[in-house]
Short mmCIF file of C-alpha atoms and ligand atoms in Angstrom, two decimals:
data_model
loop_
_atom_site.label_atom_id
_atom_site.label_comp_id
_atom_site.label_asym_id
_atom_site.label_seq_id
_atom_site.Cartn_x
_atom_site.Cartn_y
_atom_site.Cartn_z
CA UNK C 29 93.96 160.90 87.12
CA UNK C 30 90.44 160.95 88.51
CA UNK C 31 89.83 163.60 91.11
CA UNK C 32 89.63 162.10 94.55
CA UNK C 33 86.14 162.29 96.04
CA UNK C 34 87.39 163.97 99.22
CA UNK C 35 83.84 164.63 100.39
CA UNK C 36 83.42 160.87 100.68
CA UNK C 37 86.73 160.23 102.50
CA UNK C 38 86.92 160.52 106.30
CA UNK C 39 88.99 163.51 107.43
CA UNK C 40 91.54 161.46 109.36
CA UNK C 41 93.05 160.28 106.12
CA UNK C 42 94.05 163.80 105.14
CA UNK C 43 94.68 165.33 108.56
CA UNK C 44 95.89 164.37 112.03
CA UNK C 45 93.69 167.23 113.33
CA UNK C 46 96.44 169.31 114.96
CA UNK C 47 93.69 171.83 115.85
CA UNK C 48 92.03 169.11 117.94
CA UNK C 49 94.76 167.80 120.25
CA UNK C 50 92.37 166.11 122.73
CA UNK C 51 90.94 162.74 121.77
CA UNK C 52 89.25 159.60 123.00
CA UNK C 53 88.87 156.40 120.98
CA UNK C 54 86.06 154.09 122.06
CA UNK C 55 86.46 150.48 120.94
CA UNK C 56 83.11 148.67 121.04
CA UNK C 57 81.21 145.44 120.36
CA UNK C 58 77.78 145.42 118.79
CA UNK C 59 75.11 144.09 121.18
CA UNK C 60 73.82 140.63 120.33
CA UNK C 61 70.76 140.78 118.11
CA UNK C 62 71.06 144.53 117.66
CA UNK C 63 72.00 144.56 113.96
CA UNK C 64 69.00 146.67 113.04
CA UNK C 65 69.78 149.21 115.74
CA UNK C 66 73.44 149.20 114.72
CA UNK C 67 72.46 150.03 111.15
CA UNK C 68 70.23 152.86 112.33
CA UNK C 69 73.12 154.24 114.43
CA UNK C 70 75.45 154.06 111.40
CA UNK C 71 72.88 155.84 109.25
CA UNK C 72 72.57 158.66 111.78
CA UNK C 73 76.35 158.89 112.24
CA UNK C 74 77.29 159.01 108.53
CA UNK C 75 76.44 162.70 107.91
CA UNK C 76 78.21 163.70 111.15
CA UNK C 77 81.54 162.12 110.32
CA UNK C 78 84.36 164.55 109.62
CA UNK C 79 85.18 164.44 105.92
CA UNK C 80 88.36 165.37 104.10
CA UNK C 81 86.63 167.78 101.74
CA UNK C 82 83.38 169.52 100.96
CA UNK C 83 81.11 168.01 98.32
CA UNK C 84 82.39 169.12 94.94
CA UNK C 85 86.00 170.05 95.50
CA UNK C 86 88.36 169.71 98.42
CA UNK C 87 89.46 173.28 98.95
CA UNK C 88 86.15 175.14 98.78
CA UNK C 89 84.89 176.10 102.22
CA UNK C 90 81.16 175.96 102.82
CA UNK C 91 78.68 174.45 100.40
CA UNK C 92 78.08 171.25 102.34
CA UNK C 93 76.10 170.62 105.46
CA UNK C 94 78.43 167.85 106.65
CA UNK C 95 81.55 168.70 108.64
CA UNK C 96 84.74 168.80 106.61
CA UNK C 97 88.33 169.91 107.07
CA UNK C 98 87.98 173.41 105.65
CA UNK C 99 85.44 174.23 108.33
CA UNK C 100 87.93 173.07 110.94
CA UNK C 101 90.38 175.67 109.71
CA UNK C 102 87.66 178.28 110.12
CA UNK C 103 87.48 177.14 113.79
CA UNK C 104 84.05 175.55 113.58
CA UNK C 105 83.01 172.99 114.49
CA UNK C 106 85.55 172.45 117.27
CA UNK C 107 85.14 168.65 117.22
CA UNK C 108 85.58 165.79 114.78
CA UNK C 109 84.13 162.27 114.75
CA UNK C 110 85.48 159.36 112.75
CA UNK C 111 84.50 155.71 112.63
CA UNK C 112 86.34 152.50 111.83
CA UNK C 113 85.09 148.89 111.87
CA UNK C 114 86.76 145.49 112.11
CA UNK C 115 85.89 142.52 109.88
CA UNK C 116 83.42 141.04 112.41
CA UNK C 117 81.95 144.51 112.88
CA UNK C 118 81.24 144.85 109.14
CA UNK C 119 79.93 141.27 108.86
CA UNK C 120 77.47 141.86 111.70
CA UNK C 121 75.73 144.72 109.90
CA UNK C 122 76.25 143.82 106.23
CA UNK C 123 76.52 140.03 106.26
CA UNK C 124 79.58 137.82 105.96
CA UNK C 125 79.49 138.02 102.14
CA UNK C 126 80.30 141.73 102.36
CA UNK C 127 83.79 140.79 103.58
CA UNK C 128 84.72 138.94 100.38
CA UNK C 129 86.66 141.83 98.81
CA UNK C 130 88.61 142.59 101.99
CA UNK C 131 92.12 141.18 102.45
CA UNK C 132 92.88 137.98 104.32
CA UNK C 133 94.89 139.69 107.06
CA UNK C 134 92.04 142.11 107.71
CA UNK C 135 89.54 139.26 107.93
CA UNK C 136 91.83 137.25 110.20
CA UNK C 137 92.62 140.20 112.43
CA UNK C 138 95.81 141.37 114.14
CA UNK C 139 95.75 138.56 116.72
CA UNK C 140 94.05 135.50 115.22
CA UNK C 141 92.71 133.15 117.91
CA UNK C 142 95.33 130.75 119.12
CA UNK C 143 93.19 128.00 120.60
CA UNK C 144 95.44 125.12 121.60
CA UNK C 145 97.55 125.35 118.45
CA UNK C 146 100.94 126.90 117.84
CA UNK C 147 101.47 130.66 117.89
CA UNK C 148 99.56 132.05 114.87
CA UNK C 149 101.69 133.09 111.94
CA UNK C 150 100.60 136.71 112.28
CA UNK C 151 102.07 136.96 115.79
CA UNK C 152 105.38 135.75 114.42
CA UNK C 153 105.20 138.17 111.51
CA UNK C 154 104.55 141.11 113.82
CA UNK C 155 106.89 139.91 116.56
CA UNK C 156 103.99 139.86 119.03
CA UNK C 157 105.65 137.34 121.30
CA UNK C 158 106.82 137.22 124.92
CA UNK C 159 105.75 140.32 126.84
CA UNK C 160 104.04 141.64 123.69
CA UNK C 161 102.00 138.49 123.07
CA UNK C 162 98.23 138.97 122.59
CA UNK C 163 97.91 136.71 125.64
CA UNK C 164 98.53 139.77 127.82
CA UNK C 165 96.88 142.53 125.82
CA UNK C 166 94.26 144.72 127.45
CA UNK C 167 92.09 144.56 124.35
CA UNK C 168 92.03 142.89 120.94
CA UNK C 169 94.13 139.95 122.19
CA UNK C 170 93.23 136.50 123.39
CA UNK C 171 92.04 137.15 126.93
CA UNK C 172 90.60 140.47 128.13
CA UNK C 173 88.28 142.13 125.59
CA UNK C 174 89.07 139.68 122.78
CA UNK C 175 86.39 140.75 120.31
CA UNK C 176 86.19 144.24 118.87
CA UNK C 177 83.68 145.36 116.25
CA UNK C 178 84.39 149.03 115.88
CA UNK C 179 86.15 152.17 117.01
CA UNK C 180 84.51 155.53 117.48
CA UNK C 181 87.16 158.28 117.37
CA UNK C 182 86.35 161.59 118.99
CA UNK C 183 88.56 164.68 118.70
CA UNK C 184 88.18 168.09 120.33
CA UNK C 185 90.02 171.37 120.81
CA UNK C 186 89.94 171.20 124.63
CA UNK C 187 89.31 168.75 127.42
CA UNK C 188 85.90 170.03 128.50
CA UNK C 189 84.52 169.86 124.96
CA UNK C 190 85.94 166.38 124.59
CA UNK C 191 84.36 165.15 127.82
CA UNK C 192 80.94 166.50 126.82
CA UNK C 193 81.31 164.86 123.40
CA UNK C 194 82.33 161.51 124.90
CA UNK C 195 79.37 161.54 127.30
CA UNK C 196 76.93 162.31 124.46
CA UNK C 197 78.33 159.79 122.02
CA UNK C 198 78.70 157.04 124.62
CA UNK C 199 75.05 157.35 125.50
CA UNK C 200 73.97 156.92 121.87
CA UNK C 201 76.49 154.15 121.24
CA UNK C 202 75.40 152.18 124.29
CA UNK C 203 71.94 151.64 122.83
CA UNK C 204 73.43 149.44 120.10
CA UNK C 205 76.87 148.45 121.34
CA UNK C 206 78.85 147.72 124.47
CA UNK C 207 82.11 149.57 125.00
CA UNK C 208 85.04 147.30 125.84
CA UNK C 209 85.91 147.06 129.53
CA UNK C 210 88.79 149.03 131.07
CA UNK C 211 91.07 146.57 132.90
CA UNK C 212 91.78 148.95 135.81
CA UNK C 213 88.29 150.11 136.82
CA UNK C 214 85.81 147.94 134.93
CA UNK C 215 84.25 151.02 133.28
CA UNK C 216 84.16 151.65 129.52
CA UNK C 217 87.60 151.37 127.93
CA UNK C 218 88.47 154.90 126.80
CA UNK C 219 91.67 155.14 124.82
CA UNK C 220 92.39 158.72 125.81
CA UNK C 221 95.15 160.31 123.79
CA UNK C 222 96.82 163.63 123.17
CA UNK C 223 98.92 165.62 120.78
CA UNK C 224 101.21 167.80 122.88
CA UNK C 225 102.04 171.39 121.94
CA UNK C 226 105.68 170.49 121.33
CA UNK C 227 104.56 167.51 119.18
CA UNK C 228 106.92 165.23 121.08
CA UNK C 229 106.28 161.60 121.94
CA UNK C 230 107.12 160.12 125.37
CA UNK C 231 110.79 159.34 124.70
CA UNK C 232 111.13 163.05 123.94
CA UNK C 233 111.41 163.12 120.14
CA UNK C 234 109.43 165.31 117.84
CA UNK C 235 107.07 163.00 115.94
CA UNK C 236 104.73 163.18 112.97
CA UNK C 237 107.21 164.99 110.73
CA UNK C 238 107.54 162.65 107.78
CA UNK C 239 104.31 161.65 106.06
CA UNK C 240 103.61 160.57 102.52
CA UNK C 241 101.68 163.14 100.51
CA UNK C 242 98.80 161.81 98.43
CA UNK C 243 98.97 162.67 94.72
CA UNK C 244 95.97 164.85 93.94
CA UNK C 245 95.70 166.24 97.47
CA UNK C 246 95.95 170.00 98.06
CA UNK C 247 99.41 169.51 99.64
CA UNK C 248 100.72 167.64 96.60
CA UNK C 249 99.46 170.43 94.38
CA UNK C 250 101.30 173.00 96.50
CA UNK C 251 104.49 170.96 96.18
CA UNK C 252 104.32 170.68 92.40
CA UNK C 253 107.06 173.31 91.88
CA UNK C 254 109.55 171.50 94.12
CA UNK C 255 110.46 168.51 91.97
CA UNK C 256 112.91 166.93 94.40
CA UNK C 257 110.51 167.03 97.35
CA UNK C 258 107.66 165.82 95.12
CA UNK C 259 109.74 162.82 94.04
CA UNK C 260 110.48 161.86 97.66
CA UNK C 261 107.09 162.35 99.27
CA UNK C 262 104.25 162.22 96.76
CA UNK C 263 102.62 158.80 96.47
CA UNK C 264 99.74 157.55 94.30
CA UNK C 265 96.39 157.72 96.12
CA UNK C 266 95.66 153.99 95.77
CA UNK C 267 98.39 153.26 98.32
CA UNK C 268 96.04 154.73 100.92
CA UNK C 269 92.54 155.20 99.47
CA UNK C 270 90.61 152.49 97.66
CA UNK C 271 89.15 153.32 94.28
CA UNK C 272 92.23 155.01 92.77
CA UNK C 273 95.45 153.80 91.10
CA UNK C 274 98.31 152.75 93.36
CA UNK C 275 102.07 152.78 92.65
CA UNK C 276 101.65 149.56 90.62
CA UNK C 277 98.97 151.33 88.52
CA UNK C 278 96.31 149.00 89.89
CA UNK C 279 92.94 150.29 91.06
CA UNK C 280 90.95 148.22 93.51
CA UNK C 281 87.85 148.58 95.63
CA UNK C 282 86.07 151.09 93.40
CA UNK C 283 82.84 149.07 93.27
CA UNK C 284 82.55 147.66 96.76
CA UNK C 285 82.44 148.76 100.39
CA UNK C 286 86.13 149.69 100.25
CA UNK C 287 85.60 152.63 97.90
CA UNK C 288 87.09 155.83 99.38
CA UNK C 289 88.15 153.94 102.51
CA UNK C 290 91.45 152.80 104.01
CA UNK C 291 92.68 150.17 106.45
CA UNK C 292 93.46 151.55 109.87
CA UNK C 293 96.01 149.70 112.00
CA UNK C 294 95.80 150.59 115.69
CA UNK C 295 98.42 149.41 118.18
CA UNK C 296 98.70 150.39 121.81
CA UNK C 297 102.47 150.61 122.29
CA UNK C 298 103.50 151.08 125.90
CA UNK C 299 106.79 152.95 126.38
CA UNK C 300 109.17 152.43 129.29
CA UNK C 301 110.74 155.87 129.34
CA UNK C 302 112.80 155.33 132.51
CA UNK C 303 114.38 152.21 131.00
CA UNK C 304 115.03 154.02 127.71
CA UNK C 305 116.75 156.91 129.53
CA UNK C 306 118.81 154.53 131.67
CA UNK C 307 119.95 152.68 128.58
CA UNK C 308 120.98 155.89 126.83
CA UNK C 309 122.85 157.19 129.88
CA UNK C 310 124.69 153.95 130.46
CA UNK C 311 125.77 153.81 126.83
CA UNK C 312 126.88 157.46 126.97
CA UNK C 313 128.99 156.82 130.08
CA UNK C 314 130.88 154.14 128.19
CA UNK C 315 131.86 156.49 125.38
CA UNK C 316 135.47 157.64 125.73
CA UNK C 317 134.59 161.03 124.21
CA UNK C 318 135.31 163.83 126.76
CA UNK C 319 132.11 165.77 125.93
CA UNK C 320 129.61 166.44 128.77
CA UNK C 321 127.27 163.53 129.53
CA UNK C 322 124.17 165.39 128.31
CA UNK C 323 125.79 165.98 124.91
CA UNK C 324 126.74 162.33 124.60
CA UNK C 325 123.24 161.24 125.62
CA UNK C 326 121.71 163.38 122.90
CA UNK C 327 124.25 162.01 120.41
CA UNK C 328 123.09 158.46 121.17
CA UNK C 329 119.38 159.29 121.30
CA UNK C 330 119.57 160.89 117.88
CA UNK C 331 121.30 157.85 116.45
CA UNK C 332 118.61 155.50 117.71
CA UNK C 333 115.91 157.44 115.89
CA UNK C 334 117.81 159.04 112.99
CA UNK C 335 116.68 162.53 114.03
CA UNK C 336 117.61 164.57 117.08
CA UNK C 337 115.03 165.35 119.77
CA UNK C 338 113.84 168.40 117.83
CA UNK C 339 113.41 166.40 114.65
CA UNK C 340 116.54 167.53 112.78
CA UNK C 341 117.48 164.64 110.48
CA UNK C 342 121.02 163.31 110.94
CA UNK C 343 121.37 162.54 107.25
CA UNK C 344 121.22 166.28 106.64
CA UNK C 345 123.39 167.44 109.54
CA UNK C 346 126.38 168.69 107.56
CA UNK C 347 129.21 167.21 109.59
CA UNK C 348 127.38 164.34 111.20
CA UNK C 349 127.05 166.07 114.56
CA UNK C 350 123.63 166.55 116.06
CA UNK C 351 121.86 169.46 114.45
CA UNK C 352 124.76 170.24 112.10
CA UNK C 353 124.30 173.60 110.43
CA UNK C 354 120.98 174.09 112.16
CA UNK C 355 119.20 176.49 109.86
CA UNK C 356 119.78 174.47 106.72
CA UNK C 357 118.91 171.24 108.50
CA UNK C 358 115.72 172.72 109.86
CA UNK C 359 114.65 174.15 106.51
CA UNK C 360 115.20 170.79 104.90
CA UNK C 361 113.82 168.79 107.75
CA UNK C 362 112.35 166.13 105.52
CA UNK C 363 113.69 166.52 101.97
CA UNK C 364 116.64 164.20 102.36
CA UNK C 365 117.74 160.93 100.80
CA UNK C 366 120.29 158.36 101.94
CA UNK C 367 121.99 156.83 98.88
CA UNK C 368 124.29 159.76 98.04
CA UNK C 369 124.19 161.79 101.24
CA UNK C 370 124.96 159.00 103.68
CA UNK C 371 125.50 155.64 101.98
CA UNK C 372 127.39 153.98 104.84
CA UNK C 373 125.17 155.21 107.66
CA UNK C 374 127.93 157.29 109.25
CA UNK C 375 125.52 160.14 109.87
CA UNK C 376 122.20 158.35 110.17
CA UNK C 377 122.80 154.74 111.26
CA UNK C 378 121.49 152.04 108.91
CA UNK C 379 119.53 150.51 111.79
CA UNK C 380 118.04 153.77 113.13
CA UNK C 381 114.24 153.89 113.40
CA UNK C 382 113.54 156.26 110.52
CA UNK C 383 116.01 154.65 108.15
CA UNK C 384 114.27 151.31 108.55
CA UNK C 385 110.71 152.65 108.64
CA UNK C 386 111.25 154.53 105.37
CA UNK C 387 114.56 153.68 103.70
CA UNK C 388 113.83 156.21 100.91
CA UNK C 389 116.46 155.59 98.17
CA UNK C 390 118.88 153.79 100.48
CA UNK C 391 118.29 150.10 99.84
CA UNK C 392 120.24 148.12 97.24
CA UNK C 393 122.43 149.49 94.47
CA UNK C 394 119.90 151.47 92.47
CA UNK C 395 118.62 154.56 94.30
CA UNK C 396 115.85 155.26 91.76
CA UNK C 397 114.49 151.73 92.03
CA UNK C 398 114.82 151.89 95.81
CA UNK C 399 112.80 155.12 95.99
CA UNK C 400 110.10 153.59 93.81
CA UNK C 401 110.04 150.56 96.06
CA UNK C 402 109.83 152.69 99.19
CA UNK C 403 106.81 154.47 97.73
CA UNK C 404 105.04 151.09 97.73
CA UNK C 405 105.67 150.71 101.47
CA UNK C 406 104.59 153.97 103.03
CA UNK C 407 102.22 154.61 105.92
CA UNK C 408 100.14 157.61 106.88
CA UNK C 409 100.72 157.84 110.64
CA UNK C 410 98.18 159.34 113.00
CA UNK C 411 99.67 158.25 116.34
CA UNK C 412 98.87 160.11 119.56
CA UNK C 413 100.18 159.81 123.11
CA UNK C 414 98.39 158.24 126.05
CA UNK C 415 99.19 158.38 129.77
CA UNK C 416 100.78 161.13 131.85
CA UNK C 417 103.90 162.75 130.49
CA UNK C 418 107.11 161.38 131.95
CA UNK C 419 108.58 163.40 134.79
CA UNK C 420 112.37 162.87 135.12
CA UNK C 421 112.07 163.74 138.82
CA UNK C 422 109.85 160.66 139.29
CA UNK C 423 111.39 158.13 136.92
CA UNK C 424 109.73 155.07 138.44
CA UNK C 425 106.22 156.44 138.99
CA UNK C 426 104.67 153.20 137.73
CA UNK C 427 102.54 155.19 135.28
CA UNK C 428 101.52 153.52 132.05
CA UNK C 429 102.21 155.64 129.03
CA UNK C 430 102.84 155.16 125.36
CA UNK C 431 101.73 155.73 121.81
CA UNK C 432 98.39 154.84 120.31
CA UNK C 433 100.11 154.06 117.03
CA UNK C 434 97.80 154.45 114.07
CA UNK C 435 98.66 153.76 110.46
CA UNK C 436 96.50 154.13 107.36
CA UNK C 437 97.25 152.06 104.27
CA UNK C 438 95.47 150.12 101.51
CA UNK C 439 97.48 146.92 101.88
CA UNK C 440 98.14 145.84 105.48
CA UNK C 441 100.36 142.92 104.44
CA UNK C 442 102.39 144.93 101.94
CA UNK C 443 102.66 148.11 103.98
CA UNK C 444 102.26 147.93 107.77
CA UNK C 445 103.18 144.24 108.18
CA UNK C 446 106.04 144.38 105.70
CA UNK C 447 107.57 147.39 107.43
CA UNK C 448 107.12 145.86 110.87
CA UNK C 449 108.43 142.42 109.92
CA UNK C 450 111.05 142.91 107.23
CA UNK C 451 112.42 146.29 108.22
CA UNK C 452 111.85 147.07 111.92
CA UNK C 453 112.13 143.52 113.26
CA UNK C 454 114.98 142.54 110.94
CA UNK C 455 118.38 142.05 112.60
CA UNK C 456 120.07 142.04 109.20
CA UNK C 457 118.39 145.11 107.80
CA UNK C 458 120.50 146.62 105.00
CA UNK C 459 122.33 143.29 104.57
CA UNK C 460 124.44 143.65 107.68
CA UNK C 461 123.97 142.88 111.33
CA UNK C 462 122.41 145.95 112.92
CA UNK C 463 120.09 144.44 115.55
CA UNK C 464 116.35 145.12 115.50
CA UNK C 465 114.70 148.55 115.60
CA UNK C 466 115.89 150.50 118.68
CA UNK C 467 112.25 151.57 119.25
CA UNK C 468 110.87 148.11 118.44
CA UNK C 469 109.11 145.69 120.77
CA UNK C 470 110.81 142.36 119.86
CA UNK C 471 111.39 140.51 123.09
CA UNK C 472 113.11 137.26 122.29
CA UNK C 473 116.78 137.41 123.03
CA UNK C 474 119.40 139.88 124.08
CA UNK C 475 119.81 142.49 121.41
CA UNK C 476 122.63 144.66 120.13
CA UNK C 477 122.16 148.03 118.50
CA UNK C 478 124.88 148.84 116.01
CA UNK C 479 125.81 152.46 115.27
CA UNK C 480 128.12 152.95 112.32
CA UNK C 481 131.08 155.05 113.41
CA UNK C 482 134.77 155.66 112.73
CA UNK C 483 137.19 154.05 113.34
CA UNK C 484 134.93 151.25 114.57
CA UNK C 485 131.21 150.76 114.98
CA UNK C 486 129.61 151.32 118.34
CA UNK C 487 127.75 148.25 119.59
CA UNK C 488 125.24 148.83 122.39
CA UNK C 489 123.71 146.01 124.42
CA UNK C 490 119.96 146.26 124.61
CA UNK C 491 118.81 143.85 127.28
CA UNK C 492 115.08 144.35 126.89
CA UNK C 493 112.77 146.35 124.64
CA UNK C 494 111.57 149.79 125.70
CA UNK C 495 108.25 149.21 123.97
CA UNK C 496 105.59 146.62 124.63
CA UNK C 497 102.36 145.96 122.71
CA UNK C 498 99.31 146.19 124.99
CA UNK C 499 96.47 145.94 122.51
CA UNK C 500 95.48 146.42 118.93
CA UNK C 501 93.26 145.53 116.00
CA UNK C 502 92.93 145.91 112.25
CA UNK C 503 90.11 148.30 111.41
CA UNK C 504 88.70 149.73 108.20
CA UNK C 505 88.01 153.46 107.87
CA UNK C 506 85.11 153.41 105.39
CA UNK C 507 84.09 156.15 102.99
CA UNK C 508 80.92 158.04 104.01
CA UNK C 509 78.84 156.42 101.26
CA UNK C 510 80.02 152.98 102.40
CA UNK C 511 78.83 153.79 105.94
CA UNK C 512 75.45 154.69 104.42
CA UNK C 513 75.41 151.39 102.52
CA UNK C 514 76.18 149.49 105.71
CA UNK C 515 73.21 151.25 107.28
CA UNK C 516 70.87 149.66 104.71
CA UNK C 517 69.06 146.41 105.57
CA UNK C 518 70.90 143.39 104.14
C1 HEM V 25 106.45 153.49 120.48
C2 HEM V 25 106.91 153.23 119.29
C3 HEM V 25 107.37 154.27 118.32
C4 HEM V 25 107.91 155.50 118.55
C5 HEM V 25 108.22 156.15 119.89
C6 HEM V 25 108.18 156.10 117.26
C7 HEM V 25 108.75 157.35 117.08
C8 HEM V 25 109.07 157.89 115.85
C9 HEM V 25 109.78 159.12 115.67
C10 HEM V 25 110.30 160.03 116.80
C11 HEM V 25 109.89 159.33 114.34
C12 HEM V 25 110.59 160.53 113.67
C13 HEM V 25 109.68 161.64 113.35
C14 HEM V 25 109.08 161.57 111.98
O1 HEM V 25 109.76 161.29 111.00
O2 HEM V 25 107.88 161.81 111.88
C15 HEM V 25 109.25 158.23 113.66
C16 HEM V 25 109.12 158.08 112.31
C17 HEM V 25 108.49 157.02 111.69
N1 HEM V 25 107.98 155.90 112.30
FE1 HEM V 25 107.95 155.53 114.28
N2 HEM V 25 107.77 155.23 116.28
C18 HEM V 25 107.28 154.10 116.88
C19 HEM V 25 106.78 152.97 116.26
C20 HEM V 25 106.66 152.83 114.89
C21 HEM V 25 106.12 151.65 114.25
C22 HEM V 25 105.62 150.40 114.96
C23 HEM V 25 106.15 151.90 112.90
C24 HEM V 25 105.70 151.05 111.73
C25 HEM V 25 105.37 149.79 111.79
C26 HEM V 25 106.69 153.23 112.71
C27 HEM V 25 106.85 153.87 111.51
C28 HEM V 25 107.43 155.10 111.33
C29 HEM V 25 107.57 155.73 110.03
C30 HEM V 25 107.06 155.19 108.70
C31 HEM V 25 108.24 156.94 110.25
C32 HEM V 25 108.61 157.98 109.21
C33 HEM V 25 109.97 157.70 108.62
C34 HEM V 25 110.27 158.64 107.47
O3 HEM V 25 109.41 158.79 106.59
O4 HEM V 25 111.36 159.19 107.44
N3 HEM V 25 107.01 153.76 113.94
N4 HEM V 25 108.76 157.36 114.61
#
């Protein structure tokens, strides 16, 4: 296989920047009539974008003037910049014809305009209805901040460095673009987000554990000796980066603006932690089991996600209890499959979040075929938290908090949308009634969450979702050379 041109790929594709836990994303609109200025800004930005690798080969530190991941490991520079553009954002600088190779869903956007017609098909596909309808989004939807051209992503090691970076970059950006407007104070909309030291999201679960590993990446090379893990996690590069073969052995985008780029799905998912905790506690109180309430709560929480709060996967917990034989479970925190280890979902429920989001070998009768199929529906997740952390002493503080969910993939319809629609939002996932994803946002009817158990299944009433979509857009994370091409006059 061709070597991947990591020096031309933006760093976010290969790393979630754990060294840079502070971040601000600035969604913006180009100013009217400022295409020339926008191109000049892109040209100046291109060499400053964080890349996945140095020119030449990925692992060699030094040798390139542009920032790349190896330098991050050497602690300099302490910041990273990445850029993504929407379809209108690309058309404005490169002309509408430049969009021809991009997919329909990207061109249409996450929330196609409704006008006076029926709810657009995409809202139905994603389940963006009711409280999660684009009608009430803060940005990217139908009302406030409907049009978005681009997203400047800024990452730093500490808050002060981040603030200085934001101030500098906002000033330069403002000459060619207008930031979107924050609904609360009318200032620039800053999507401020964090990775916490304990790597937990707001509901209290460790996140970011399971990621696909790109064939040809340094991590895949390190895994080469471990055949079982390689089989589960390593995926062809074309599933995420254009210009290389995907799992169907098809290469696309090598000769157009998509080369060395990836689609970036961004969703602002608000989390109602107090409601989630109340739901778990109520369900735990109804369990006849004499264990202490806290133990029962953790039992239920783990079954909603498929991992306990510390990330230990239930499918690997030896006797089905949370954590199981801890050391083994921890060591094998991600090298598990479902078909043989837990076919009936008695350890890790069929409808749990991780079993839907990546069913591994557990769908249908042929585990090998299922694993192959799962490899065609993977996402690289780069989500970060926004809002204050939840304080159990002040459960109803009115604070808005959630996940800035970010997924990278080369086929939005076949990867992100398929997972959201056919797996997370599917009441009959795994060919039986299991309700929709416990962490999902579907808000149509009363829901039931089914937990496989002996002697009978546990059925929990979920009266409303704990998650609500507040904004979002489909972006494209271009390769560096593509940014340079967009900077050229049309
Ligand atoms: C606020 C909403 C969400 C929360 C709190 C959440 C939380 C989590 C947690 C705690 C995990 C387990 C840790 C891990 O395996 O890394 C996980 C895994 C995952 N989630 Fe989510 N998630 C949310 C929404 C979504 C959405 C909307 C999607 C896709 C459309 C998604 C896709 C995934 C995938 C693919 C995995 C990895 C599964 C695996 O490979 O085993 N998540 N999520």
